Amino acid sequence: MDTLNETVPAGRLLLRDEASAYLRERHGIACAPGTLAKLACLGGGPCFSRFGRRPLYRPVDLDDWVASRLTPARPSTTAHHQAA
């Protein structure tokens, strides 16, 4: 498979292996196609659509999923335990 560009057109739908490559190249997050398949069954993964039996992912949905899982930046591992 060719390397995906940094900017995938918003309307472009990605197959599961392409979605995995997009997450790695755009966000530096390793998420195997098998992991995306498991999350599609169990929940907790990015939103996707189907065309027949094929799952298709929109880049914006992948970006939103990454953003929803990121915690705010913190200076240490104990920073979240400190009272504000």
Tab-separated table of C-alpha atoms in Angstrom:
chain	number	residue	atom	x	y	z
A	1	MET	CA	0.000	0.000	0.000
A	2	ASP	CA	1.263	3.498	-0.787
A	3	THR	CA	1.955	5.918	2.019
A	4	LEU	CA	-1.021	8.134	2.755
A	5	ASN	CA	-0.484	11.853	2.417
A	6	GLU	CA	-0.691	14.072	5.480
A	7	THR	CA	-3.902	15.496	4.033
A	8	VAL	CA	-6.441	12.896	3.014
A	9	PRO	CA	-9.470	14.532	1.375
A	10	ALA	CA	-12.316	14.822	3.884
A	11	GLY	CA	-14.727	12.922	1.641
A	12	ARG	CA	-12.316	10.012	1.102
A	13	LEU	CA	-13.401	6.826	2.827
A	14	LEU	CA	-10.638	4.581	4.122
A	15	LEU	CA	-10.641	0.803	4.316
A	16	ARG	CA	-9.598	-0.646	7.664
A	17	ASP	CA	-5.941	-1.150	6.690
A	18	GLU	CA	-5.834	2.389	5.294
A	19	ALA	CA	-7.405	3.712	8.508
A	20	SER	CA	-4.682	1.959	10.500
A	21	ALA	CA	-1.989	3.535	8.302
A	22	TYR	CA	-3.675	6.943	8.604
A	23	LEU	CA	-3.631	6.777	12.415
A	24	ARG	CA	0.054	5.820	12.383
A	25	GLU	CA	1.143	8.446	9.850
A	26	ARG	CA	-1.080	11.338	10.907
A	27	HIS	CA	-1.057	10.866	14.685
A	28	GLY	CA	1.824	8.485	15.390
A	29	ILE	CA	-0.595	5.987	16.939
A	30	ALA	CA	-0.151	2.299	16.227
A	31	CYS	CA	-3.576	0.703	15.915
A	32	ALA	CA	-3.573	-2.476	13.852
A	33	PRO	CA	-6.443	-3.284	11.489
A	34	GLY	CA	-7.295	-6.217	13.770
A	35	THR	CA	-7.584	-3.849	16.730
A	36	LEU	CA	-9.933	-1.601	14.755
A	37	ALA	CA	-12.001	-4.700	13.897
A	38	LYS	CA	-12.166	-5.731	17.546
A	39	LEU	CA	-13.157	-2.213	18.626
A	40	ALA	CA	-15.873	-2.205	15.943
A	41	CYS	CA	-17.353	-5.305	17.597
A	42	LEU	CA	-16.867	-4.372	21.242
A	43	GLY	CA	-17.273	-0.598	21.007
A	44	GLY	CA	-14.902	2.172	21.929
A	45	GLY	CA	-13.363	2.583	18.495
A	46	PRO	CA	-13.770	5.253	15.842
A	47	CYS	CA	-17.090	5.634	14.046
A	48	PHE	CA	-17.335	3.833	10.730
A	49	SER	CA	-19.834	3.116	7.974
A	50	ARG	CA	-20.320	0.029	5.874
A	51	PHE	CA	-20.533	-0.474	2.153
A	52	GLY	CA	-21.861	-3.992	1.992
A	53	ARG	CA	-19.542	-5.947	4.285
A	54	ARG	CA	-16.662	-3.480	4.051
A	55	PRO	CA	-16.120	-1.093	6.966
A	56	LEU	CA	-15.164	2.408	5.840
A	57	TYR	CA	-13.679	5.159	8.000
A	58	ARG	CA	-13.770	8.920	7.418
A	59	PRO	CA	-10.527	10.718	8.324
A	60	VAL	CA	-12.479	13.236	10.413
A	61	ASP	CA	-13.952	10.396	12.495
A	62	LEU	CA	-10.476	8.963	13.058
A	63	ASP	CA	-9.204	12.406	14.103
A	64	ASP	CA	-12.170	12.871	16.464
A	65	TRP	CA	-11.566	9.443	18.013
A	66	VAL	CA	-7.923	10.241	18.698
A	67	ALA	CA	-8.873	13.611	20.222
A	68	SER	CA	-11.485	11.962	22.455
A	69	ARG	CA	-8.910	9.537	23.871
A	70	LEU	CA	-6.139	12.044	24.540
A	71	THR	CA	-5.803	13.400	28.063
A	72	PRO	CA	-4.796	16.997	28.719
A	73	ALA	CA	-1.038	17.598	28.896
A	74	ARG	CA	0.389	17.274	32.385
A	75	PRO	CA	3.825	17.869	33.865
A	76	SER	CA	4.019	14.531	35.718
A	77	THR	CA	2.199	11.270	36.288
A	78	THR	CA	0.929	12.515	39.653
A	79	ALA	CA	-0.397	15.864	38.367
A	80	HIS	CA	-3.962	14.537	37.995
A	81	HIS	CA	-4.048	13.669	41.727
A	82	GLN	CA	-3.272	17.208	42.892
A	83	ALA	CA	-6.169	19.401	43.969
A	84	ALA	CA	-6.831	22.461	41.836
